[in-house]
PDB file of C-alpha atoms and ligand atoms in Angstrom:
ATOM      1  CA  MET A  26       0.000   0.000   0.000  1.00  0.00           C
ATOM      2  CA  PRO A  27       1.645   3.253  -1.041  1.00  0.00           C
ATOM      3  CA  SER A  28       1.988   5.802   1.721  1.00  0.00           C
ATOM      4  CA  LYS A  29      -1.083   7.972   2.231  1.00  0.00           C
ATOM      5  CA  ASP A  30      -2.057  10.029   5.240  1.00  0.00           C
ATOM      6  CA  ALA A  31      -3.483   7.785   7.927  1.00  0.00           C
ATOM      7  CA  SER A  32      -6.795   9.593   7.613  1.00  0.00           C
ATOM      8  CA  ASP A  33      -7.033   9.013   3.860  1.00  0.00           C
ATOM      9  CA  LYS A  34      -9.747   6.636   2.827  1.00  0.00           C
ATOM     10  CA  ILE A  35      -9.226   4.493  -0.220  1.00  0.00           C
ATOM     11  CA  VAL A  36     -11.716   3.887  -3.003  1.00  0.00           C
ATOM     12  CA  VAL A  37     -11.418   0.501  -4.701  1.00  0.00           C
ATOM     13  CA  ALA A  38     -13.016   0.105  -8.120  1.00  0.00           C
ATOM     14  CA  HIS A  39     -14.932  -3.140  -7.606  1.00  0.00           C
ATOM     15  CA  ARG A  40     -14.404  -5.213 -10.768  1.00  0.00           C
ATOM     16  CA  GLY A  41     -13.543  -1.847 -12.402  1.00  0.00           C
ATOM     17  CA  ALA A  42     -16.136   0.849 -12.930  1.00  0.00           C
ATOM     18  CA  SER A  43     -18.583  -2.042 -13.091  1.00  0.00           C
ATOM     19  CA  GLY A  44     -21.666   0.089 -12.475  1.00  0.00           C
ATOM     20  CA  TYR A  45     -21.188   1.499 -15.981  1.00  0.00           C
ATOM     21  CA  VAL A  46     -19.372  -1.122 -18.088  1.00  0.00           C
ATOM     22  CA  PRO A  47     -19.490  -4.956 -17.798  1.00  0.00           C
ATOM     23  CA  GLU A  48     -17.389  -6.111 -14.850  1.00  0.00           C
ATOM     24  CA  HIS A  49     -13.719  -6.988 -15.250  1.00  0.00           C
ATOM     25  CA  THR A  50     -13.504  -5.845 -18.862  1.00  0.00           C
ATOM     26  CA  MET A  51     -10.480  -3.781 -19.761  1.00  0.00           C
ATOM     27  CA  GLU A  52     -12.889  -0.969 -20.611  1.00  0.00           C
ATOM     28  CA  SER A  53     -14.242  -0.988 -17.046  1.00  0.00           C
ATOM     29  CA  LYS A  54     -10.678  -0.816 -15.729  1.00  0.00           C
ATOM     30  CA  THR A  55      -9.597   2.080 -17.916  1.00  0.00           C
ATOM     31  CA  MET A  56     -12.764   3.943 -16.923  1.00  0.00           C
ATOM     32  CA  ALA A  57     -11.961   3.365 -13.246  1.00  0.00           C
ATOM     33  CA  HIS A  58      -8.429   4.624 -13.864  1.00  0.00           C
ATOM     34  CA  ALA A  59      -9.765   7.785 -15.505  1.00  0.00           C
ATOM     35  CA  MET A  60     -12.061   8.277 -12.499  1.00  0.00           C
ATOM     36  CA  ASN A  61      -9.015   8.234 -10.171  1.00  0.00           C
ATOM     37  CA  ALA A  62      -9.952   5.237  -8.055  1.00  0.00           C
ATOM     38  CA  ASP A  63      -7.116   4.548  -5.620  1.00  0.00           C
ATOM     39  CA  TYR A  64      -7.104   0.852  -6.484  1.00  0.00           C
ATOM     40  CA  ILE A  65      -8.611  -1.291  -9.228  1.00  0.00           C
ATOM     41  CA  GLU A  66      -9.731  -4.814  -8.341  1.00  0.00           C
ATOM     42  CA  GLN A  67      -8.863  -8.074 -10.132  1.00  0.00           C
ATOM     43  CA  ASP A  68     -10.641 -11.316  -9.159  1.00  0.00           C
ATOM     44  CA  LEU A  69      -8.465 -14.184 -10.394  1.00  0.00           C
ATOM     45  CA  VAL A  70      -9.184 -17.715 -11.645  1.00  0.00           C
ATOM     46  CA  LEU A  71      -6.673 -19.924 -13.521  1.00  0.00           C
ATOM     47  CA  SER A  72      -7.149 -21.144 -17.078  1.00  0.00           C
ATOM     48  CA  LYS A  73      -6.320 -24.735 -18.096  1.00  0.00           C
ATOM     49  CA  ASP A  74      -2.823 -23.552 -19.076  1.00  0.00           C
ATOM     50  CA  ASP A  75      -2.258 -21.698 -15.780  1.00  0.00           C
ATOM     51  CA  VAL A  76      -2.937 -18.134 -16.914  1.00  0.00           C
ATOM     52  CA  PRO A  77      -4.666 -16.051 -14.194  1.00  0.00           C
ATOM     53  CA  ILE A  78      -7.849 -14.756 -15.821  1.00  0.00           C
ATOM     54  CA  VAL A  79      -9.527 -11.634 -14.432  1.00  0.00           C
ATOM     55  CA  ILE A  80     -13.019 -12.957 -13.735  1.00  0.00           C
ATOM     56  CA  HIS A  81     -15.193 -13.174 -10.625  1.00  0.00           C
ATOM     57  CA  ASP A  82     -16.469 -16.755 -10.800  1.00  0.00           C
ATOM     58  CA  ILE A  83     -14.890 -20.131 -11.481  1.00  0.00           C
ATOM     59  CA  TYR A  84     -17.706 -20.405 -14.045  1.00  0.00           C
ATOM     60  CA  LEU A  85     -18.036 -18.639 -17.399  1.00  0.00           C
ATOM     61  CA  GLY A  86     -21.800 -18.717 -17.997  1.00  0.00           C
ATOM     62  CA  GLU A  87     -22.797 -15.562 -16.118  1.00  0.00           C
ATOM     63  CA  VAL A  88     -20.582 -13.159 -18.046  1.00  0.00           C
ATOM     64  CA  THR A  89     -19.764 -14.754 -21.420  1.00  0.00           C
ATOM     65  CA  ASN A  90     -21.295 -16.434 -24.462  1.00  0.00           C
ATOM     66  CA  VAL A  91     -19.500 -19.722 -23.699  1.00  0.00           C
ATOM     67  CA  ALA A  92     -22.680 -21.824 -23.996  1.00  0.00           C
ATOM     68  CA  SER A  93     -23.211 -20.841 -27.608  1.00  0.00           C
ATOM     69  CA  LEU A  94     -19.541 -21.117 -28.659  1.00  0.00           C
ATOM     70  CA  TYR A  95     -18.552 -24.276 -26.769  1.00  0.00           C
ATOM     71  CA  PRO A  96     -21.822 -26.158 -26.043  1.00  0.00           C
ATOM     72  CA  ASP A  97     -19.973 -29.463 -25.504  1.00  0.00           C
ATOM     73  CA  MET A  98     -17.532 -28.157 -22.911  1.00  0.00           C
ATOM     74  CA  SER A  99     -19.810 -28.101 -19.860  1.00  0.00           C
ATOM     75  CA  ARG A 100     -19.235 -30.496 -16.966  1.00  0.00           C
ATOM     76  CA  LYS A 101     -21.852 -32.929 -15.615  1.00  0.00           C
ATOM     77  CA  ASP A 102     -23.384 -30.137 -13.530  1.00  0.00           C
ATOM     78  CA  GLY A 103     -24.096 -28.196 -16.710  1.00  0.00           C
ATOM     79  CA  ARG A 104     -21.588 -25.443 -15.824  1.00  0.00           C
ATOM     80  CA  PHE A 105     -18.692 -24.172 -17.921  1.00  0.00           C
ATOM     81  CA  TYR A 106     -15.507 -23.854 -15.852  1.00  0.00           C
ATOM     82  CA  VAL A 107     -12.765 -21.315 -16.610  1.00  0.00           C
ATOM     83  CA  ILE A 108     -10.191 -23.967 -15.649  1.00  0.00           C
ATOM     84  CA  ASP A 109     -11.301 -26.280 -18.496  1.00  0.00           C
ATOM     85  CA  PHE A 110     -10.416 -23.714 -21.172  1.00  0.00           C
ATOM     86  CA  THR A 111      -7.022 -22.615 -22.480  1.00  0.00           C
ATOM     87  CA  PHE A 112      -6.182 -18.939 -22.566  1.00  0.00           C
ATOM     88  CA  ALA A 113      -6.510 -19.018 -26.383  1.00  0.00           C
ATOM     89  CA  GLN A 114     -10.022 -20.485 -26.116  1.00  0.00           C
ATOM     90  CA  LEU A 115     -11.038 -17.954 -23.465  1.00  0.00           C
ATOM     91  CA  MET A 116      -9.927 -15.143 -25.756  1.00  0.00           C
ATOM     92  CA  THR A 117     -12.546 -16.205 -28.322  1.00  0.00           C
ATOM     93  CA  LEU A 118     -15.431 -15.490 -25.900  1.00  0.00           C
ATOM     94  CA  SER A 119     -17.435 -12.279 -25.740  1.00  0.00           C
ATOM     95  CA  VAL A 120     -18.133 -10.764 -22.328  1.00  0.00           C
ATOM     96  CA  ASN A 121     -21.552  -9.413 -21.395  1.00  0.00           C
ATOM     97  CA  GLU A 122     -23.135  -7.611 -18.469  1.00  0.00           C
ATOM     98  CA  ARG A 123     -23.664 -10.150 -15.652  1.00  0.00           C
ATOM     99  CA  ILE A 124     -26.772 -12.300 -15.915  1.00  0.00           C
ATOM    100  CA  ASN A 125     -28.472 -14.590 -13.445  1.00  0.00           C
ATOM    101  CA  TYR A 126     -27.463 -18.040 -14.699  1.00  0.00           C
ATOM    102  CA  LYS A 127     -30.918 -19.504 -14.159  1.00  0.00           C
ATOM    103  CA  THR A 128     -33.201 -16.696 -15.331  1.00  0.00           C
ATOM    104  CA  LYS A 129     -30.760 -15.356 -17.974  1.00  0.00           C
ATOM    105  CA  LYS A 130     -31.841 -11.860 -16.917  1.00  0.00           C
ATOM    106  CA  ALA A 131     -29.432  -9.020 -16.083  1.00  0.00           C
ATOM    107  CA  VAL A 132     -28.546  -8.907 -12.383  1.00  0.00           C
ATOM    108  CA  PHE A 133     -28.590  -5.092 -12.566  1.00  0.00           C
ATOM    109  CA  PRO A 134     -31.120  -4.284 -15.313  1.00  0.00           C
ATOM    110  CA  ASN A 135     -30.354  -0.558 -15.412  1.00  0.00           C
ATOM    111  CA  ARG A 136     -26.688  -1.033 -16.174  1.00  0.00           C
ATOM    112  CA  PHE A 137     -24.974  -1.713 -19.532  1.00  0.00           C
ATOM    113  CA  PRO A 138     -27.347  -3.291 -22.092  1.00  0.00           C
ATOM    114  CA  LEU A 139     -27.032  -7.059 -22.357  1.00  0.00           C
ATOM    115  CA  LYS A 140     -26.806  -7.361 -26.119  1.00  0.00           C
ATOM    116  CA  GLU A 141     -24.623  -4.451 -27.108  1.00  0.00           C
ATOM    117  CA  SER A 142     -21.102  -5.533 -26.378  1.00  0.00           C
ATOM    118  CA  SER A 143     -17.978  -7.033 -27.892  1.00  0.00           C
ATOM    119  CA  PHE A 144     -15.940  -7.066 -24.723  1.00  0.00           C
ATOM    120  CA  LYS A 145     -13.255  -9.681 -24.026  1.00  0.00           C
ATOM    121  CA  LEU A 146     -11.682 -11.501 -21.098  1.00  0.00           C
ATOM    122  CA  HIS A 147      -8.037 -10.826 -20.278  1.00  0.00           C
ATOM    123  CA  SER A 148      -5.186 -12.024 -18.078  1.00  0.00           C
ATOM    124  CA  LEU A 149      -3.753 -10.488 -14.919  1.00  0.00           C
ATOM    125  CA  GLN A 150      -0.583  -9.641 -16.839  1.00  0.00           C
ATOM    126  CA  GLN A 151      -2.545  -7.805 -19.536  1.00  0.00           C
ATOM    127  CA  GLU A 152      -4.427  -5.787 -16.936  1.00  0.00           C
ATOM    128  CA  ILE A 153      -1.296  -4.856 -14.999  1.00  0.00           C
ATOM    129  CA  GLU A 154       0.308  -3.700 -18.245  1.00  0.00           C
ATOM    130  CA  VAL A 155      -2.665  -1.438 -18.981  1.00  0.00           C
ATOM    131  CA  ILE A 156      -2.761   0.006 -15.446  1.00  0.00           C
ATOM    132  CA  GLN A 157       1.002   0.523 -15.285  1.00  0.00           C
ATOM    133  CA  GLY A 158       0.923   2.006 -18.798  1.00  0.00           C
ATOM    134  CA  LEU A 159      -1.852   4.420 -17.827  1.00  0.00           C
ATOM    135  CA  ASN A 160       0.021   5.298 -14.634  1.00  0.00           C
ATOM    136  CA  LYS A 161       3.006   6.279 -16.770  1.00  0.00           C
ATOM    137  CA  SER A 162       1.056   8.226 -19.377  1.00  0.00           C
ATOM    138  CA  THR A 163      -1.096  10.079 -16.818  1.00  0.00           C
ATOM    139  CA  GLY A 164       1.455  10.471 -14.021  1.00  0.00           C
ATOM    140  CA  LYS A 165      -0.851   8.691 -11.554  1.00  0.00           C
ATOM    141  CA  ASN A 166       0.011   5.852  -9.166  1.00  0.00           C
ATOM    142  CA  ILE A 167      -3.183   3.831  -9.129  1.00  0.00           C
ATOM    143  CA  GLY A 168      -2.830   0.494  -7.424  1.00  0.00           C
ATOM    144  CA  ILE A 169      -4.071  -3.015  -8.069  1.00  0.00           C
ATOM    145  CA  TYR A 170      -6.140  -5.057  -5.605  1.00  0.00           C
ATOM    146  CA  PRO A 171      -6.003  -8.701  -6.799  1.00  0.00           C
ATOM    147  CA  GLU A 172      -8.067 -11.443  -5.172  1.00  0.00           C
ATOM    148  CA  ILE A 173      -7.117 -15.115  -5.163  1.00  0.00           C
ATOM    149  CA  LYS A 174     -10.435 -16.831  -5.897  1.00  0.00           C
ATOM    150  CA  ASN A 175     -11.260 -20.219  -4.426  1.00  0.00           C
ATOM    151  CA  PRO A 176      -7.766 -21.608  -3.737  1.00  0.00           C
ATOM    152  CA  SER A 177      -9.157 -24.930  -2.507  1.00  0.00           C
ATOM    153  CA  PHE A 178     -11.001 -25.495  -5.807  1.00  0.00           C
ATOM    154  CA  HIS A 179      -7.754 -24.772  -7.655  1.00  0.00           C
ATOM    155  CA  LYS A 180      -5.923 -27.205  -5.377  1.00  0.00           C
ATOM    156  CA  GLU A 181      -8.475 -29.941  -6.123  1.00  0.00           C
ATOM    157  CA  GLN A 182      -7.733 -29.330  -9.813  1.00  0.00           C
ATOM    158  CA  GLY A 183      -3.992 -29.715  -9.138  1.00  0.00           C
ATOM    159  CA  LYS A 184      -3.118 -26.026  -9.298  1.00  0.00           C
ATOM    160  CA  ASP A 185      -1.429 -23.632  -6.846  1.00  0.00           C
ATOM    161  CA  ILE A 186      -2.998 -20.334  -7.854  1.00  0.00           C
ATOM    162  CA  SER A 187      -1.333 -18.321  -5.094  1.00  0.00           C
ATOM    163  CA  LYS A 188       2.200 -19.269  -6.157  1.00  0.00           C
ATOM    164  CA  ILE A 189       1.459 -18.423  -9.781  1.00  0.00           C
ATOM    165  CA  VAL A 190      -0.106 -15.053  -8.925  1.00  0.00           C
ATOM    166  CA  LEU A 191       2.643 -14.053  -6.475  1.00  0.00           C
ATOM    167  CA  GLN A 192       5.324 -14.742  -9.105  1.00  0.00           C
ATOM    168  CA  ILE A 193       3.530 -12.525 -11.626  1.00  0.00           C
ATOM    169  CA  LEU A 194       3.067  -9.733  -9.074  1.00  0.00           C
ATOM    170  CA  SER A 195       6.765  -9.905  -8.218  1.00  0.00           C
ATOM    171  CA  ASP A 196       7.742  -9.877 -11.912  1.00  0.00           C
ATOM    172  CA  TYR A 197       5.747  -6.655 -12.335  1.00  0.00           C
ATOM    173  CA  GLY A 198       7.358  -5.010  -9.308  1.00  0.00           C
ATOM    174  CA  TYR A 199       4.759  -5.663  -6.600  1.00  0.00           C
ATOM    175  CA  ARG A 200       6.735  -7.131  -3.709  1.00  0.00           C
ATOM    176  CA  GLU A 201       6.567  -4.947  -0.587  1.00  0.00           C
ATOM    177  CA  LYS A 202       3.861  -3.322   1.539  1.00  0.00           C
ATOM    178  CA  SER A 203       4.865   0.051   0.160  1.00  0.00           C
ATOM    179  CA  ASP A 204       4.074  -1.079  -3.406  1.00  0.00           C
ATOM    180  CA  ALA A 205       0.721  -0.133  -4.929  1.00  0.00           C
ATOM    181  CA  CYS A 206      -0.787  -3.573  -4.535  1.00  0.00           C
ATOM    182  CA  ILE A 207      -3.095  -5.116  -1.941  1.00  0.00           C
ATOM    183  CA  LEU A 208      -3.668  -8.857  -2.094  1.00  0.00           C
ATOM    184  CA  GLN A 209      -6.988 -10.248  -0.814  1.00  0.00           C
ATOM    185  CA  CYS A 210      -8.508 -13.662  -0.198  1.00  0.00           C
ATOM    186  CA  PHE A 211     -11.588 -15.053   1.561  1.00  0.00           C
ATOM    187  CA  ASP A 212      -9.767 -18.256   2.529  1.00  0.00           C
ATOM    188  CA  ALA A 213      -8.048 -17.534   5.861  1.00  0.00           C
ATOM    189  CA  MET A 214      -5.803 -20.594   5.791  1.00  0.00           C
ATOM    190  CA  GLU A 215      -4.599 -19.651   2.342  1.00  0.00           C
ATOM    191  CA  LEU A 216      -3.939 -16.006   3.204  1.00  0.00           C
ATOM    192  CA  GLN A 217      -1.944 -17.106   6.246  1.00  0.00           C
ATOM    193  CA  ARG A 218      -0.030 -19.513   4.002  1.00  0.00           C
ATOM    194  CA  ILE A 219       0.619 -16.653   1.555  1.00  0.00           C
ATOM    195  CA  ARG A 220       2.207 -14.624   4.359  1.00  0.00           C
ATOM    196  CA  GLU A 221       4.038 -17.372   6.243  1.00  0.00           C
ATOM    197  CA  GLU A 222       4.886 -20.172   3.820  1.00  0.00           C
ATOM    198  CA  LEU A 223       5.076 -18.233   0.560  1.00  0.00           C
ATOM    199  CA  LYS A 224       6.830 -15.324   2.354  1.00  0.00           C
ATOM    200  CA  CYS A 225       4.706 -12.628   0.756  1.00  0.00           C
ATOM    201  CA  ASN A 226       5.530  -9.095   1.973  1.00  0.00           C
ATOM    202  CA  LEU A 227       2.587  -7.343   0.304  1.00  0.00           C
ATOM    203  CA  PHE A 228      -0.228  -5.589   2.196  1.00  0.00           C
ATOM    204  CA  LEU A 229      -2.791  -8.367   2.765  1.00  0.00           C
ATOM    205  CA  THR A 230      -6.555  -8.125   3.267  1.00  0.00           C
ATOM    206  CA  GLN A 231      -8.467 -10.949   4.938  1.00  0.00           C
ATOM    207  CA  LEU A 232     -11.934 -10.946   3.391  1.00  0.00           C
ATOM    208  CA  LEU A 233     -14.810 -11.980   5.652  1.00  0.00           C
ATOM    209  CA  GLU A 234     -17.492 -13.981   3.931  1.00  0.00           C
ATOM    210  CA  PHE A 235     -19.833 -14.928   6.753  1.00  0.00           C
ATOM    211  CA  PRO A 236     -21.145 -12.822   9.602  1.00  0.00           C
ATOM    212  CA  GLU A 237     -18.667 -13.018  12.439  1.00  0.00           C
ATOM    213  CA  GLY A 238     -17.849 -11.003  15.496  1.00  0.00           C
ATOM    214  CA  SER A 239     -14.413  -9.979  16.582  1.00  0.00           C
ATOM    215  CA  GLU A 240     -13.376 -13.436  17.794  1.00  0.00           C
ATOM    216  CA  HIS A 241     -10.939 -14.073  14.926  1.00  0.00           C
ATOM    217  CA  LEU A 242      -9.489 -10.589  14.637  1.00  0.00           C
ATOM    218  CA  GLU A 243      -6.373 -11.309  16.677  1.00  0.00           C
ATOM    219  CA  LYS A 244      -5.594 -14.262  14.462  1.00  0.00           C
ATOM    220  CA  TYR A 245      -6.110 -12.173  11.321  1.00  0.00           C
ATOM    221  CA  ALA A 246      -3.901  -9.434  12.736  1.00  0.00           C
ATOM    222  CA  SER A 247      -1.057 -11.945  13.080  1.00  0.00           C
ATOM    223  CA  TYR A 248      -0.655 -12.168   9.278  1.00  0.00           C
ATOM    224  CA  ALA A 249      -2.956  -9.632   7.589  1.00  0.00           C
ATOM    225  CA  ASP A 250      -2.981  -5.831   7.430  1.00  0.00           C
ATOM    226  CA  ALA A 251      -6.681  -5.315   6.827  1.00  0.00           C
ATOM    227  CA  ILE A 252     -10.009  -7.059   6.953  1.00  0.00           C
ATOM    228  CA  GLY A 253     -12.640  -6.885   4.233  1.00  0.00           C
ATOM    229  CA  PRO A 254     -16.149  -7.388   5.644  1.00  0.00           C
ATOM    230  CA  SER A 255     -19.388  -6.918   3.749  1.00  0.00           C
ATOM    231  CA  ILE A 256     -21.397  -3.821   4.691  1.00  0.00           C
ATOM    232  CA  GLU A 257     -24.014  -6.162   6.165  1.00  0.00           C
ATOM    233  CA  GLN A 258     -21.422  -7.485   8.609  1.00  0.00           C
ATOM    234  CA  LEU A 259     -20.892  -3.991  10.003  1.00  0.00           C
ATOM    235  CA  LEU A 260     -24.519  -3.333  10.885  1.00  0.00           C
ATOM    236  CA  LEU A 261     -25.841  -3.712  14.408  1.00  0.00           C
ATOM    237  CA  ALA A 262     -28.632  -6.277  14.418  1.00  0.00           C
ATOM    238  CA  GLY A 263     -32.012  -5.060  15.637  1.00  0.00           C
ATOM    239  CA  MET A 264     -31.292  -1.325  15.305  1.00  0.00           C
ATOM    240  CA  GLY A 265     -33.242  -0.706  12.133  1.00  0.00           C
ATOM    241  CA  LYS A 266     -30.006  -1.827  10.513  1.00  0.00           C
ATOM    242  CA  THR A 267     -28.495   1.609  10.078  1.00  0.00           C
ATOM    243  CA  LYS A 268     -26.289   1.616  13.164  1.00  0.00           C
ATOM    244  CA  GLY A 269     -22.814   0.164  13.167  1.00  0.00           C
ATOM    245  CA  ASN A 270     -21.498  -2.609  15.377  1.00  0.00           C
ATOM    246  CA  SER A 271     -18.059  -2.586  16.993  1.00  0.00           C
ATOM    247  CA  LEU A 272     -16.135  -4.539  14.348  1.00  0.00           C
ATOM    248  CA  VAL A 273     -14.323  -1.547  12.824  1.00  0.00           C
ATOM    249  CA  ASP A 274     -13.254  -0.150  16.208  1.00  0.00           C
ATOM    250  CA  LYS A 275     -12.014  -3.540  17.346  1.00  0.00           C
ATOM    251  CA  ALA A 276     -10.075  -4.022  14.121  1.00  0.00           C
ATOM    252  CA  HIS A 277      -8.506  -0.586  14.519  1.00  0.00           C
ATOM    253  CA  GLU A 278      -7.427  -1.461  18.062  1.00  0.00           C
ATOM    254  CA  LEU A 279      -5.454  -4.320  16.514  1.00  0.00           C
ATOM    255  CA  ASN A 280      -3.994  -2.025  13.862  1.00  0.00           C
ATOM    256  CA  LEU A 281      -6.048  -3.639  11.100  1.00  0.00           C
ATOM    257  CA  LYS A 282      -7.473  -1.397   8.386  1.00  0.00           C
ATOM    258  CA  VAL A 283     -11.040  -2.099   7.268  1.00  0.00           C
ATOM    259  CA  HIS A 284     -12.051  -2.093   3.573  1.00  0.00           C
ATOM    260  CA  ALA A 285     -15.725  -3.001   3.198  1.00  0.00           C
ATOM    261  CA  TYR A 286     -17.637  -4.296   0.190  1.00  0.00           C
ATOM    262  CA  THR A 287     -19.711  -3.400  -1.844  1.00  0.00           C
ATOM    263  CA  PHE A 288     -20.968   0.198  -2.194  1.00  0.00           C
ATOM    264  CA  ARG A 289     -23.574   0.274  -4.966  1.00  0.00           C
ATOM    265  CA  GLN A 290     -25.535   3.297  -6.115  1.00  0.00           C
ATOM    266  CA  ASP A 291     -28.277   1.017  -7.466  1.00  0.00           C
ATOM    267  CA  GLU A 292     -28.489  -1.339  -4.464  1.00  0.00           C
ATOM    268  CA  HIS A 293     -28.362  -0.033  -0.900  1.00  0.00           C
ATOM    269  CA  PRO A 294     -30.633  -2.137   1.318  1.00  0.00           C
ATOM    270  CA  ASN A 295     -31.272  -0.665   4.778  1.00  0.00           C
ATOM    271  CA  PHE A 296     -30.370   2.879   3.658  1.00  0.00           C
ATOM    272  CA  ASP A 297     -32.706   5.415   2.066  1.00  0.00           C
ATOM    273  CA  ASP A 298     -30.158   6.540  -0.480  1.00  0.00           C
ATOM    274  CA  PHE A 299     -26.564   6.014  -1.536  1.00  0.00           C
ATOM    275  CA  GLU A 300     -25.323   9.109   0.280  1.00  0.00           C
ATOM    276  CA  ALA A 301     -26.733   7.815   3.570  1.00  0.00           C
ATOM    277  CA  LEU A 302     -24.887   4.548   3.041  1.00  0.00           C
ATOM    278  CA  LEU A 303     -21.635   6.372   2.221  1.00  0.00           C
ATOM    279  CA  GLN A 304     -22.025   8.600   5.299  1.00  0.00           C
ATOM    280  CA  PHE A 305     -22.557   5.516   7.448  1.00  0.00           C
ATOM    281  CA  GLY A 306     -19.602   3.578   6.057  1.00  0.00           C
ATOM    282  CA  PHE A 307     -16.937   6.194   5.589  1.00  0.00           C
ATOM    283  CA  TYR A 308     -17.729   8.503   8.534  1.00  0.00           C
ATOM    284  CA  ASP A 309     -20.126   7.031  11.107  1.00  0.00           C
ATOM    285  CA  ILE A 310     -18.196   3.792  11.488  1.00  0.00           C
ATOM    286  CA  ASN A 311     -14.914   5.176  10.090  1.00  0.00           C
ATOM    287  CA  LEU A 312     -13.978   2.691   7.374  1.00  0.00           C
ATOM    288  CA  ASP A 313     -10.525   3.020   5.855  1.00  0.00           C
ATOM    289  CA  GLY A 314     -11.765   2.123   2.419  1.00  0.00           C
ATOM    290  CA  GLY A 315     -14.512   0.603   0.372  1.00  0.00           C
ATOM    291  CA  PHE A 316     -15.095  -1.423  -2.758  1.00  0.00           C
ATOM    292  CA  THR A 317     -17.556   0.243  -5.095  1.00  0.00           C
ATOM    293  CA  ASP A 318     -19.076  -0.296  -8.531  1.00  0.00           C
ATOM    294  CA  PHE A 319     -19.355   3.516  -8.808  1.00  0.00           C
ATOM    295  CA  PRO A 320     -15.899   4.955  -8.034  1.00  0.00           C
ATOM    296  CA  ASP A 321     -16.726   8.436  -9.349  1.00  0.00           C
ATOM    297  CA  THR A 322     -19.668   8.914  -6.986  1.00  0.00           C
ATOM    298  CA  VAL A 323     -17.722   7.724  -3.950  1.00  0.00           C
ATOM    299  CA  ILE A 324     -14.693   9.881  -4.811  1.00  0.00           C
ATOM    300  CA  ASN A 325     -16.935  12.940  -5.188  1.00  0.00           C
ATOM    301  CA  PHE A 326     -18.643  12.172  -1.880  1.00  0.00           C
ATOM    302  CA  LEU A 327     -15.301  11.909  -0.072  1.00  0.00           C
ATOM    303  CA  LYS A 328     -14.075  15.155  -1.664  1.00  0.00           C
ATOM    304  CA  GLU A 329     -17.118  16.984  -0.369  1.00  0.00           C
TER     305      GLU A 329
HETATM  306  O1  G3P B 417     -13.220  -8.837  -2.811  1.00  0.00           O
HETATM  307  C1  G3P B 417     -14.025  -7.972  -2.123  1.00  0.00           C
HETATM  308  C2  G3P B 417     -15.231  -7.749  -2.909  1.00  0.00           C
HETATM  309  O2  G3P B 417     -14.903  -7.868  -4.253  1.00  0.00           O
HETATM  310  C3  G3P B 417     -16.386  -8.614  -2.569  1.00  0.00           C
HETATM  311  O3  G3P B 417     -16.236  -9.881  -3.003  1.00  0.00           O
HETATM  312  O4  G3P B 417     -17.572 -11.541  -4.185  1.00  0.00           O
HETATM  313  O5  G3P B 417     -17.320  -9.294  -5.206  1.00  0.00           O
HETATM  314  O6  G3P B 417     -15.377 -10.811  -5.060  1.00  0.00           O
HETATM  315  P1  G3P B 417     -16.665 -10.393  -4.430  1.00  0.00           P
HETATM  316 CA1   CA B 418     -13.467  -9.551  -5.158  1.00  0.00          CA
END
């Protein structure tokens, strides 16, 4: 994490500027860069030939036309897995706005139209090259925020995704906490392994998937630098759900930063409007950062 004032709050472009352009496309990343997000997120899943692909799911069906191009490549469960396709095959797919796999309808119907796109998948290396290139041409220092997706699934398939990703990050100059890279993972055993066994010196964020109190925070603080809870996990139960619980304060006592997910202008349950949610997250409970599909709105809010 590059040095910022302790009071500075970071804005992470969640899957890019994904509120405007289909998630994890290079177009959504360049838009997020132009909007001056502090970090741009990459969810990572390996291809058959071990290339880290920037995609949220281990499946392809929600965001690509895989079913029409490769109808015979699904597994017994009817799903198309990224890990069954080579990088060259993945490059032939078109990427669309996210759909619900069962209903085939857009998850966010007011976002980018479903049928008007010729977007493509890409690798971690390709995305880093675009972000580093834009940093050079614009004079900015926008960071990356990669996430190791489902390491145990990769292990079952005979692959060590963390090792592969760490080598690429190192090759591109991301090695120390002061570098503009934060590595995240939901799997606590894997993130601890990344720090202790794989000797990673990057700033690490332990994502929290399920509601939990502060009982594991000390453990997380022994290897991670931040936690990443959902907004829901920060709400005090039974208080009309707009009051915060003590998780952020307890994390801060242990010197852990807190980067919460996901701030969405078009989805803010429990809060009347997006501004109320931003006020709650960034000021009432004092988050250090947040993942958002709408980086421009959050940046403007923080400026004001
Ligand atoms: O990684 C933090 C944030 O992205 C939330 O998780 O499910 O969108 O990858 P997810
Ligand atoms: Ca993520």
